[in-house]
């Protein structure tokens, strides 16, 4: 027990000491120009990390505090049960009975992960994305491993990698890309990797892990997770490559795999941003972009043993491509990509579908989280006019939904009169032969359900919140 506490103390001390590790120069024109003192400090920190990594990391992984933190994280993320059908809420009771045996198996290296349940969800741009759902037990163990390894590898990762990392997000990636464009790099090499998570080479990944991790039991456990079977159609098939999306360990492993790409791009002096398996390189001319695309594609294929999606990898002006749902103008300003606006409108159409048979209040309650989340993601864009138009369109959808609920002519007349519309005006629109969508644009309907009425219904207003943000 004292030995475990001593290792945990070393780990906590390491994280505190290296929380703000010095990174290589962020100047993409002179990546190797870091000061000698900074380089020496970084090398010292790497040596400290390596020394820690050679300790018995499995002891830290299995510590009660680490497992408790992992359980809280997995429980907060919810998620469905794996192939054993155990829901997240039942794990605590199971652990009381079987926890000691589980920890002994982990420390002895005899633990065998269970298979992964595979599900498919549609991609925004078409096709299906394969997700792997481990059992709750394995999700917690993987989360425990990620919590121990992440502080070690965070000291090594590139400053221009933003996906699946603590304290980093897509907005920072967009801001960095925008700065590159403002500096005059108006051509982008937009690279797309084909089925990245399905193509990760296990041997290369395990080699990379072995250079930083000395705990053989932990390394064997990670390989077991990489090779754990997939349940599909009632049969479990063995996996020889790839790391399933959906497991808590996959984001960290993907960054470890692609950190080699980051280092190569930095070595060559490229200006780039990477978010998970999507990365963009910013150059000053089309010719330079074509040259970079060819050389980096060769590196990815031959060195990393991954596949480049040639159909989706392009060299073009920045305003002709999409980065994390945004389009960067040549001025460096961000706007919302057209395809994402249409995708957002489609999600609104589903919620406000007139034949759903739910109350108007429920529609509002379903809309507001969608509107808030979408606004939070795109609030830093140049989109005043777009948001104003979207608000008007959403209100018309809701007006159409509400008047259809009146069902009959007399019901619509009563609703409009109750909302202060004169009787003869109410009868005019109610007796008109046009459909509900045409009716929803009529002046009488706007009078009955004006903007102040929607405020009373507590509908989230995109343009109003945007105005408050800017001013």
CSV table of C-alpha atoms in Angstrom, one decimal:
chain,number,residue,atom,x,y,z
A,1,UNK,CA,0.0,0.0,0.0
A,2,UNK,CA,2.8,2.4,0.9
A,3,UNK,CA,4.5,1.6,-2.5
A,4,UNK,CA,1.3,2.4,-4.3
A,5,UNK,CA,0.9,5.7,-2.5
A,6,UNK,CA,4.5,6.6,-3.2
A,7,UNK,CA,4.0,6.0,-7.0
A,8,UNK,CA,0.8,8.1,-6.9
A,9,UNK,CA,2.6,10.9,-5.1
A,10,UNK,CA,5.4,10.8,-7.8
A,11,UNK,CA,2.7,11.0,-10.5
A,12,UNK,CA,0.9,13.9,-8.9
A,13,UNK,CA,4.2,15.7,-8.4
A,14,UNK,CA,5.1,15.1,-12.1
A,15,UNK,CA,1.8,16.6,-13.3
A,16,UNK,CA,2.1,19.7,-11.0
A,17,UNK,CA,5.7,20.3,-12.1
A,18,UNK,CA,5.0,19.8,-15.8
A,19,UNK,CA,1.6,21.3,-16.1
A,20,UNK,CA,3.0,24.2,-18.2
A,21,UNK,CA,5.7,22.4,-20.1
A,22,UNK,CA,7.7,24.5,-22.5
A,23,UNK,CA,6.7,23.6,-26.1
A,24,UNK,CA,8.8,23.9,-29.3
A,25,UNK,CA,8.6,27.2,-31.1
A,26,UNK,CA,5.1,27.9,-32.6
A,27,UNK,CA,6.7,29.9,-35.5
A,28,UNK,CA,5.9,27.7,-38.4
A,29,UNK,CA,8.6,29.3,-40.5
A,30,UNK,CA,11.3,28.4,-38.1
A,31,UNK,CA,10.2,25.4,-36.1
A,32,UNK,CA,13.8,24.4,-35.2
A,33,UNK,CA,14.6,27.9,-33.9
A,34,UNK,CA,13.7,27.3,-30.2
A,35,UNK,CA,16.2,28.7,-27.8
A,36,UNK,CA,18.8,26.3,-26.4
A,37,UNK,CA,17.6,26.8,-22.9
A,38,UNK,CA,14.0,25.9,-23.8
A,39,UNK,CA,15.2,22.8,-25.7
A,40,UNK,CA,17.3,21.7,-22.7
A,41,UNK,CA,14.3,22.2,-20.3
A,42,UNK,CA,12.0,20.3,-22.6
A,43,UNK,CA,14.5,17.4,-22.8
A,44,UNK,CA,14.8,17.4,-19.0
A,45,UNK,CA,11.0,17.2,-18.7
A,46,UNK,CA,10.9,14.3,-21.2
A,47,UNK,CA,13.5,12.4,-19.2
A,48,UNK,CA,11.4,13.0,-16.1
A,49,UNK,CA,8.4,11.6,-17.9
A,50,UNK,CA,10.3,8.6,-19.1
A,51,UNK,CA,11.5,7.9,-15.6
A,52,UNK,CA,8.0,8.0,-14.3
A,53,UNK,CA,6.7,5.9,-17.2
A,54,UNK,CA,9.1,3.1,-16.2
A,55,UNK,CA,7.5,2.8,-12.8
A,56,UNK,CA,4.7,0.4,-12.1
A,57,UNK,CA,2.0,2.3,-13.9
A,58,UNK,CA,-0.5,-0.5,-13.5
A,59,UNK,CA,-0.4,0.2,-9.7
A,60,UNK,CA,-1.4,3.8,-10.4
A,61,UNK,CA,-4.1,2.7,-12.9
A,62,UNK,CA,-5.6,0.4,-10.3
A,63,UNK,CA,-5.5,2.8,-7.4
A,64,UNK,CA,-8.8,3.4,-5.7
A,65,UNK,CA,-8.7,7.1,-6.3
A,66,UNK,CA,-8.0,6.7,-10.0
A,67,UNK,CA,-10.7,4.1,-10.5
A,68,UNK,CA,-13.2,6.2,-8.6
A,69,UNK,CA,-12.4,9.2,-10.8
A,70,UNK,CA,-12.8,7.0,-13.9
A,71,UNK,CA,-16.1,5.6,-12.7
A,72,UNK,CA,-17.5,9.2,-12.2
A,73,UNK,CA,-16.4,10.1,-15.7
A,74,UNK,CA,-17.9,7.1,-17.4
A,75,UNK,CA,-21.1,7.5,-15.3
A,76,UNK,CA,-21.4,11.2,-16.3
A,77,UNK,CA,-21.0,10.2,-20.0
A,78,UNK,CA,-23.8,7.7,-19.6
A,79,UNK,CA,-23.8,5.4,-22.7
A,80,UNK,CA,-25.5,2.1,-23.4
A,81,UNK,CA,-24.5,-1.3,-22.0
A,82,UNK,CA,-22.0,-3.5,-23.8
A,83,UNK,CA,-22.3,-7.1,-24.7
A,84,UNK,CA,-22.7,-8.1,-21.1
A,85,UNK,CA,-25.8,-5.9,-20.8
A,86,UNK,CA,-24.6,-4.3,-17.6
A,87,UNK,CA,-25.8,-0.7,-17.3
A,88,UNK,CA,-23.5,2.0,-15.9
A,89,UNK,CA,-25.5,2.3,-12.7
A,90,UNK,CA,-25.0,-1.4,-11.8
A,91,UNK,CA,-21.2,-1.3,-11.8
A,92,UNK,CA,-20.8,0.0,-8.3
A,93,UNK,CA,-22.7,-3.0,-6.8
A,94,UNK,CA,-20.8,-5.4,-9.1
A,95,UNK,CA,-17.5,-3.8,-8.0
A,96,UNK,CA,-18.3,-4.3,-4.3
A,97,UNK,CA,-18.5,-8.1,-5.0
A,98,UNK,CA,-15.9,-8.6,-7.7
A,99,UNK,CA,-13.6,-5.5,-7.4
A,100,UNK,CA,-10.8,-7.2,-5.5
A,101,UNK,CA,-10.6,-10.1,-8.0
A,102,UNK,CA,-10.7,-7.6,-10.9
A,103,UNK,CA,-7.8,-5.5,-9.5
A,104,UNK,CA,-5.7,-8.7,-8.9
A,105,UNK,CA,-6.3,-9.8,-12.4
A,106,UNK,CA,-5.2,-6.4,-13.7
A,107,UNK,CA,-2.0,-6.3,-11.6
A,108,UNK,CA,-1.1,-9.9,-12.5
A,109,UNK,CA,-1.7,-9.3,-16.2
A,110,UNK,CA,-4.3,-12.1,-16.4
A,111,UNK,CA,-7.3,-9.8,-17.1
A,112,UNK,CA,-9.0,-10.5,-20.4
A,113,UNK,CA,-11.2,-7.7,-21.9
A,114,UNK,CA,-14.6,-8.6,-23.1
A,115,UNK,CA,-15.7,-8.1,-26.7
A,116,UNK,CA,-16.9,-4.8,-28.1
A,117,UNK,CA,-20.4,-4.3,-29.4
A,118,UNK,CA,-20.4,-2.6,-32.8
A,119,UNK,CA,-23.1,-0.1,-33.9
A,120,UNK,CA,-23.2,2.1,-37.0
A,121,UNK,CA,-24.5,5.7,-37.1
A,122,UNK,CA,-24.9,7.9,-40.2
A,123,UNK,CA,-22.2,10.4,-41.1
A,124,UNK,CA,-23.2,14.0,-41.7
A,125,UNK,CA,-21.8,13.8,-45.3
A,126,UNK,CA,-23.2,10.3,-46.0
A,127,UNK,CA,-22.0,6.8,-45.3
A,128,UNK,CA,-21.9,5.1,-41.9
A,129,UNK,CA,-19.5,5.5,-39.0
A,130,UNK,CA,-18.7,2.4,-37.0
A,131,UNK,CA,-18.7,2.8,-33.2
A,132,UNK,CA,-17.4,0.3,-30.7
A,133,UNK,CA,-19.1,0.1,-27.4
A,134,UNK,CA,-17.1,-1.7,-24.7
A,135,UNK,CA,-18.7,-3.0,-21.5
A,136,UNK,CA,-19.0,-0.6,-18.6
A,137,UNK,CA,-16.2,-2.5,-16.8
A,138,UNK,CA,-13.8,-2.1,-19.8
A,139,UNK,CA,-14.8,1.5,-20.3
A,140,UNK,CA,-13.8,2.3,-16.7
A,141,UNK,CA,-10.5,0.4,-17.0
A,142,UNK,CA,-9.7,2.2,-20.2
A,143,UNK,CA,-10.6,5.6,-18.7
A,144,UNK,CA,-8.3,4.7,-15.8
A,145,UNK,CA,-5.5,4.1,-18.2
A,146,UNK,CA,-6.1,7.3,-20.1
A,147,UNK,CA,-6.1,9.3,-16.9
A,148,UNK,CA,-2.6,8.0,-16.1
A,149,UNK,CA,-1.1,8.2,-19.6
A,150,UNK,CA,-2.5,11.5,-20.7
A,151,UNK,CA,-0.4,13.7,-18.4
A,152,UNK,CA,2.7,11.9,-19.6
A,153,UNK,CA,2.0,12.3,-23.3
A,154,UNK,CA,0.6,15.8,-23.0
A,155,UNK,CA,4.2,17.0,-22.5
A,156,UNK,CA,5.1,15.6,-25.9
A,157,UNK,CA,2.2,16.5,-28.1
A,158,UNK,CA,2.3,19.3,-30.6
A,159,UNK,CA,1.0,22.8,-29.8
A,160,UNK,CA,-1.0,22.6,-33.1
A,161,UNK,CA,-2.9,19.5,-32.2
A,162,UNK,CA,-6.3,20.4,-30.7
A,163,UNK,CA,-8.6,17.4,-30.7
A,164,UNK,CA,-9.3,15.2,-27.6
A,165,UNK,CA,-6.9,17.1,-25.4
A,166,UNK,CA,-7.5,18.8,-22.0
A,167,UNK,CA,-7.7,22.5,-22.3
A,168,UNK,CA,-7.9,22.5,-26.1
A,169,UNK,CA,-10.9,22.8,-28.4
A,170,UNK,CA,-12.1,23.4,-31.9
A,171,UNK,CA,-12.3,27.2,-31.4
A,172,UNK,CA,-8.6,27.4,-30.7
A,173,UNK,CA,-7.9,25.4,-33.9
A,174,UNK,CA,-10.1,27.8,-35.9
A,175,UNK,CA,-8.4,30.8,-34.4
A,176,UNK,CA,-4.9,29.4,-35.3
A,177,UNK,CA,-6.0,28.7,-38.8
A,178,UNK,CA,-7.5,32.2,-39.1
A,179,UNK,CA,-4.2,33.7,-38.1
A,180,UNK,CA,-2.4,31.7,-40.8
A,181,UNK,CA,-4.8,33.1,-43.4
A,182,UNK,CA,-4.5,36.7,-42.1
A,183,UNK,CA,-0.7,36.4,-42.5
A,184,UNK,CA,-1.2,35.7,-46.3
A,185,UNK,CA,-1.5,31.9,-46.4
A,186,UNK,CA,-4.7,31.8,-48.5
A,187,UNK,CA,-4.2,28.3,-50.0
A,188,UNK,CA,-5.0,25.3,-47.9
A,189,UNK,CA,-4.0,21.6,-48.2
A,190,UNK,CA,-7.1,19.9,-46.8
A,191,UNK,CA,-6.1,16.3,-46.0
A,192,UNK,CA,-8.5,13.6,-45.3
A,193,UNK,CA,-7.5,10.1,-44.0
A,194,UNK,CA,-9.6,7.2,-45.1
A,195,UNK,CA,-11.2,5.2,-42.2
A,196,UNK,CA,-8.4,6.3,-39.9
A,197,UNK,CA,-9.7,4.6,-36.8
A,198,UNK,CA,-10.1,1.3,-38.7
A,199,UNK,CA,-6.6,1.5,-40.2
A,200,UNK,CA,-4.3,2.1,-37.2
A,201,UNK,CA,-1.4,-0.3,-37.3
A,202,UNK,CA,-1.2,-2.1,-34.0
A,203,UNK,CA,2.5,-2.9,-34.2
A,204,UNK,CA,3.5,0.6,-34.9
A,205,UNK,CA,1.3,1.9,-32.1
A,206,UNK,CA,2.6,-0.6,-29.6
A,207,UNK,CA,6.2,0.4,-30.6
A,208,UNK,CA,5.5,4.0,-30.0
A,209,UNK,CA,3.9,3.2,-26.6
A,210,UNK,CA,6.9,1.1,-25.6
A,211,UNK,CA,9.3,4.0,-26.1
A,212,UNK,CA,7.6,5.9,-23.3
A,213,UNK,CA,6.0,3.2,-21.1
A,214,UNK,CA,8.1,0.6,-19.3
A,215,UNK,CA,5.3,-1.3,-17.6
A,216,UNK,CA,5.0,-4.5,-19.6
A,217,UNK,CA,1.7,-5.5,-17.9
A,218,UNK,CA,0.1,-2.2,-19.0
A,219,UNK,CA,1.5,-2.6,-22.5
A,220,UNK,CA,0.0,-6.1,-22.8
A,221,UNK,CA,-3.3,-4.9,-21.5
A,222,UNK,CA,-3.4,-2.1,-24.1
A,223,UNK,CA,-2.7,-4.6,-26.9
A,224,UNK,CA,-5.5,-6.8,-25.6
A,225,UNK,CA,-7.8,-3.9,-25.9
A,226,UNK,CA,-6.6,-3.2,-29.4
A,227,UNK,CA,-7.2,-6.8,-30.4
A,228,UNK,CA,-10.5,-7.4,-28.4
A,229,UNK,CA,-13.2,-9.0,-30.6
A,230,UNK,CA,-16.1,-7.2,-32.2
A,231,UNK,CA,-19.6,-8.5,-31.8
A,232,UNK,CA,-21.5,-8.2,-35.1
A,233,UNK,CA,-24.5,-10.2,-36.2
A,234,UNK,CA,-24.2,-12.5,-33.1
A,235,UNK,CA,-20.6,-13.5,-33.9
A,236,UNK,CA,-17.4,-12.1,-32.4
A,237,UNK,CA,-14.6,-11.5,-34.9
A,238,UNK,CA,-11.0,-10.7,-34.0
A,239,UNK,CA,-9.5,-7.3,-34.9
A,240,UNK,CA,-6.0,-7.2,-36.4
A,241,UNK,CA,-5.8,-3.4,-37.0
A,242,UNK,CA,-7.6,-0.2,-35.9
A,243,UNK,CA,-8.9,1.2,-32.7
A,244,UNK,CA,-12.7,1.4,-32.3
A,245,UNK,CA,-14.3,4.8,-32.0
A,246,UNK,CA,-16.3,5.1,-28.8
A,247,UNK,CA,-13.8,3.7,-26.3
A,248,UNK,CA,-12.3,6.1,-23.7
A,249,UNK,CA,-8.8,5.1,-24.7
A,250,UNK,CA,-9.1,5.6,-28.4
A,251,UNK,CA,-8.8,9.4,-28.5
A,252,UNK,CA,-5.4,9.3,-26.6
A,253,UNK,CA,-4.2,6.4,-28.8
A,254,UNK,CA,-5.1,8.3,-32.0
A,255,UNK,CA,-3.2,11.4,-30.8
A,256,UNK,CA,-0.2,9.2,-30.1
A,257,UNK,CA,-0.3,7.7,-33.6
A,258,UNK,CA,-0.7,11.1,-35.3
A,259,UNK,CA,1.8,12.9,-33.1
A,260,UNK,CA,4.5,11.4,-35.5
A,261,UNK,CA,2.7,13.3,-38.3
A,262,UNK,CA,2.7,16.5,-36.2
A,263,UNK,CA,6.4,16.2,-35.6
A,264,UNK,CA,7.1,15.7,-39.3
A,265,UNK,CA,5.1,18.7,-40.2
A,266,UNK,CA,6.9,20.8,-37.6
A,267,UNK,CA,10.2,19.5,-38.8
A,268,UNK,CA,9.4,20.6,-42.4
A,269,UNK,CA,8.3,24.0,-41.1
A,270,UNK,CA,4.7,23.8,-42.2
A,271,UNK,CA,1.8,25.9,-40.8
A,272,UNK,CA,-0.9,23.5,-39.9
A,273,UNK,CA,-3.7,22.7,-37.4
A,274,UNK,CA,-4.9,19.2,-36.6
A,275,UNK,CA,-8.1,18.2,-34.9
A,276,UNK,CA,-8.2,14.4,-34.4
A,277,UNK,CA,-7.7,12.8,-37.9
A,278,UNK,CA,-8.5,16.0,-39.8
A,279,UNK,CA,-5.7,18.4,-40.5
A,280,UNK,CA,-5.1,21.3,-42.8
A,281,UNK,CA,-1.8,22.9,-44.0
A,282,UNK,CA,-1.7,26.5,-45.0
A,283,UNK,CA,0.6,27.7,-47.8
A,284,UNK,CA,1.0,30.8,-50.0
A,285,UNK,CA,0.4,29.3,-53.5
A,286,UNK,CA,-1.4,26.5,-55.3
A,287,UNK,CA,2.0,25.2,-56.6
A,288,UNK,CA,3.4,24.9,-53.1
A,289,UNK,CA,0.2,23.3,-51.9
A,290,UNK,CA,0.3,20.6,-54.6
A,291,UNK,CA,3.9,19.8,-53.7
A,292,UNK,CA,3.1,19.6,-50.0
A,293,UNK,CA,0.1,17.4,-50.6
A,294,UNK,CA,2.1,14.9,-52.6
A,295,UNK,CA,5.0,14.6,-50.1
A,296,UNK,CA,2.8,14.4,-47.0
A,297,UNK,CA,0.5,11.8,-48.7
A,298,UNK,CA,3.6,9.7,-49.3
A,299,UNK,CA,4.7,10.1,-45.6
A,300,UNK,CA,1.3,9.0,-44.3
A,301,UNK,CA,1.1,6.0,-46.6
A,302,UNK,CA,4.7,4.7,-46.4
A,303,UNK,CA,5.7,5.8,-42.9
A,304,UNK,CA,2.5,5.7,-40.8
A,305,UNK,CA,0.9,2.9,-42.8
A,306,UNK,CA,-2.4,4.8,-43.1
A,307,UNK,CA,-4.5,5.6,-46.1
A,308,UNK,CA,-5.2,9.0,-47.6
A,309,UNK,CA,-8.6,9.7,-49.1
A,310,UNK,CA,-7.5,11.2,-52.4
A,311,UNK,CA,-11.1,12.1,-53.4
A,312,UNK,CA,-11.6,14.3,-50.3
A,313,UNK,CA,-8.0,15.6,-50.0
A,314,UNK,CA,-7.8,18.9,-52.0
A,315,UNK,CA,-5.6,21.9,-52.5
A,316,UNK,CA,-7.7,25.1,-52.9
A,317,UNK,CA,-8.3,28.6,-51.7
A,318,UNK,CA,-9.3,28.7,-48.0
A,319,UNK,CA,-12.8,30.0,-48.7
A,320,UNK,CA,-13.6,26.9,-50.9
A,321,UNK,CA,-13.3,24.4,-48.1
A,322,UNK,CA,-14.7,23.7,-44.6
A,323,UNK,CA,-12.8,23.4,-41.3
A,324,UNK,CA,-14.7,22.1,-38.3
A,325,UNK,CA,-18.0,23.3,-39.7
A,326,UNK,CA,-16.6,26.8,-40.6
A,327,UNK,CA,-15.4,28.5,-43.7
A,328,UNK,CA,-12.4,30.9,-43.4
A,329,UNK,CA,-12.6,34.0,-45.6
A,330,UNK,CA,-9.5,35.4,-47.2
A,331,UNK,CA,-9.7,38.2,-44.7
A,332,UNK,CA,-9.3,35.6,-41.9
A,333,UNK,CA,-12.9,36.0,-40.7
A,334,UNK,CA,-15.0,32.9,-40.0
A,335,UNK,CA,-18.4,32.2,-41.4
A,336,UNK,CA,-20.7,29.2,-40.9
A,337,UNK,CA,-20.3,26.7,-43.7
A,338,UNK,CA,-23.4,26.4,-46.0
A,339,UNK,CA,-23.6,22.7,-45.6
A,340,UNK,CA,-23.7,23.0,-41.8
A,341,UNK,CA,-26.5,25.6,-42.0
A,342,UNK,CA,-28.6,23.2,-44.1
A,343,UNK,CA,-27.8,20.4,-41.7
A,344,UNK,CA,-29.0,22.6,-38.8
A,345,UNK,CA,-32.2,23.5,-40.6
A,346,UNK,CA,-32.9,19.8,-41.3
A,347,UNK,CA,-32.7,19.1,-37.5
A,348,UNK,CA,-35.1,22.0,-36.9
A,349,UNK,CA,-37.5,20.5,-39.5
A,350,UNK,CA,-37.6,17.2,-37.6
A,351,UNK,CA,-38.4,18.9,-34.3
A,352,UNK,CA,-41.1,21.2,-35.8
A,353,UNK,CA,-42.7,18.6,-38.0
A,354,UNK,CA,-46.4,19.4,-38.0
A,355,UNK,CA,-47.7,15.8,-37.6
A,356,UNK,CA,-45.7,14.9,-34.6
A,357,UNK,CA,-48.6,15.0,-32.2
A,358,UNK,CA,-46.8,16.7,-29.3
A,359,UNK,CA,-47.6,20.0,-27.5
A,360,UNK,CA,-46.2,23.3,-28.6
A,361,UNK,CA,-44.5,23.6,-25.2
A,362,UNK,CA,-42.6,20.4,-25.8
A,363,UNK,CA,-41.4,21.6,-29.2
A,364,UNK,CA,-40.0,24.7,-27.6
A,365,UNK,CA,-38.3,22.6,-24.9
A,366,UNK,CA,-36.7,20.4,-27.5
A,367,UNK,CA,-35.6,23.4,-29.7
A,368,UNK,CA,-33.9,25.5,-27.0
A,369,UNK,CA,-31.0,23.1,-26.2
A,370,UNK,CA,-30.4,22.6,-30.0
A,371,UNK,CA,-30.4,26.4,-30.5
A,372,UNK,CA,-28.2,27.1,-27.5
A,373,UNK,CA,-25.6,24.4,-28.5
A,374,UNK,CA,-25.5,25.5,-32.1
A,375,UNK,CA,-25.1,29.2,-31.1
A,376,UNK,CA,-22.3,28.4,-28.6
A,377,UNK,CA,-20.3,26.6,-31.3
A,378,UNK,CA,-20.8,29.3,-34.0
A,379,UNK,CA,-21.0,32.5,-31.9
A,380,UNK,CA,-17.5,33.7,-33.0
A,381,UNK,CA,-18.4,33.7,-36.7
A,382,UNK,CA,-19.4,36.7,-38.8
A,383,UNK,CA,-23.1,35.7,-39.1
A,384,UNK,CA,-25.4,38.6,-38.0
A,385,UNK,CA,-27.6,38.5,-41.1
A,386,UNK,CA,-27.7,34.7,-41.2
A,387,UNK,CA,-28.8,34.4,-37.6
A,388,UNK,CA,-31.5,37.0,-38.1
A,389,UNK,CA,-32.8,35.1,-41.1
A,390,UNK,CA,-32.7,31.8,-39.2
A,391,UNK,CA,-34.6,33.3,-36.3
A,392,UNK,CA,-37.4,34.4,-38.7
A,393,UNK,CA,-37.5,31.0,-40.4
A,394,UNK,CA,-37.7,29.2,-37.1
A,395,UNK,CA,-40.5,31.5,-35.9
A,396,UNK,CA,-42.5,30.8,-39.1
A,397,UNK,CA,-42.0,27.0,-38.6
A,398,UNK,CA,-43.4,27.4,-35.1
A,399,UNK,CA,-46.3,29.6,-36.2
A,400,UNK,CA,-47.2,26.9,-38.8
A,401,UNK,CA,-47.0,24.2,-36.1
A,402,UNK,CA,-49.2,26.2,-33.7
A,403,UNK,CA,-52.0,27.1,-36.1
A,404,UNK,CA,-52.2,23.6,-37.4
A,405,UNK,CA,-52.9,22.5,-33.8
A,406,UNK,CA,-56.2,24.5,-34.0
A,407,UNK,CA,-57.3,21.9,-36.5
A,408,UNK,CA,-60.6,23.5,-37.7
A,409,UNK,CA,-61.6,26.9,-39.1
A,410,UNK,CA,-63.4,27.9,-35.9
A,411,UNK,CA,-60.5,26.8,-33.8
A,412,UNK,CA,-58.1,29.1,-35.7
A,413,UNK,CA,-60.5,32.0,-35.5
A,414,UNK,CA,-60.9,31.6,-31.7
A,415,UNK,CA,-57.1,31.4,-31.3
A,416,UNK,CA,-56.5,34.5,-33.4
A,417,UNK,CA,-59.3,36.5,-31.6
A,418,UNK,CA,-57.9,35.5,-28.2
A,419,UNK,CA,-54.5,36.9,-29.4
A,420,UNK,CA,-56.1,40.3,-30.3
A,421,UNK,CA,-56.7,39.9,-34.0
A,422,UNK,CA,-59.9,41.5,-35.1
A,423,UNK,CA,-62.8,39.1,-35.8
A,424,UNK,CA,-63.2,39.8,-39.5
A,425,UNK,CA,-59.4,39.5,-40.1
A,426,UNK,CA,-59.4,36.2,-38.3
A,427,UNK,CA,-62.2,34.9,-40.5
A,428,UNK,CA,-60.4,36.1,-43.7
A,429,UNK,CA,-57.3,34.1,-43.0
A,430,UNK,CA,-59.1,31.1,-41.5
A,431,UNK,CA,-61.4,30.8,-44.6
A,432,UNK,CA,-58.6,31.3,-47.2
A,433,UNK,CA,-57.9,28.2,-49.2
A,434,UNK,CA,-54.1,28.3,-48.8
A,435,UNK,CA,-52.2,25.7,-46.9
A,436,UNK,CA,-50.8,26.0,-43.4
A,437,UNK,CA,-47.3,27.1,-44.5
A,438,UNK,CA,-48.8,29.9,-46.6
A,439,UNK,CA,-51.1,30.9,-43.7
A,440,UNK,CA,-48.1,31.1,-41.4
A,441,UNK,CA,-46.7,34.1,-43.3
A,442,UNK,CA,-50.0,36.1,-43.2
A,443,UNK,CA,-50.1,39.4,-41.3
A,444,UNK,CA,-52.8,38.1,-39.0
A,445,UNK,CA,-50.7,35.2,-37.9
A,446,UNK,CA,-47.7,37.5,-37.3
A,447,UNK,CA,-49.9,39.8,-35.2
A,448,UNK,CA,-51.1,36.9,-33.1
A,449,UNK,CA,-47.6,35.5,-32.6
A,450,UNK,CA,-45.2,38.4,-32.7
A,451,UNK,CA,-41.6,38.4,-31.4
A,452,UNK,CA,-42.7,39.4,-28.0
A,453,UNK,CA,-45.0,36.4,-27.8
A,454,UNK,CA,-42.1,34.1,-28.6
A,455,UNK,CA,-40.1,35.8,-25.9
A,456,UNK,CA,-42.9,34.9,-23.5
A,457,UNK,CA,-42.7,31.3,-24.7
A,458,UNK,CA,-38.9,31.5,-23.8
A,459,UNK,CA,-37.8,30.6,-27.3
A,460,UNK,CA,-34.0,31.0,-27.5
A,461,UNK,CA,-33.2,33.9,-29.9
A,462,UNK,CA,-30.0,33.5,-32.0
A,463,UNK,CA,-29.6,37.0,-33.3
A,464,UNK,CA,-30.5,38.7,-30.0
A,465,UNK,CA,-27.8,36.6,-28.1
A,466,UNK,CA,-25.4,37.3,-30.9
A,467,UNK,CA,-26.0,41.1,-30.6
A,468,UNK,CA,-25.5,40.9,-26.8
A,469,UNK,CA,-22.2,39.0,-27.4
A,470,UNK,CA,-20.9,41.6,-29.8
A,471,UNK,CA,-21.9,44.7,-28.0
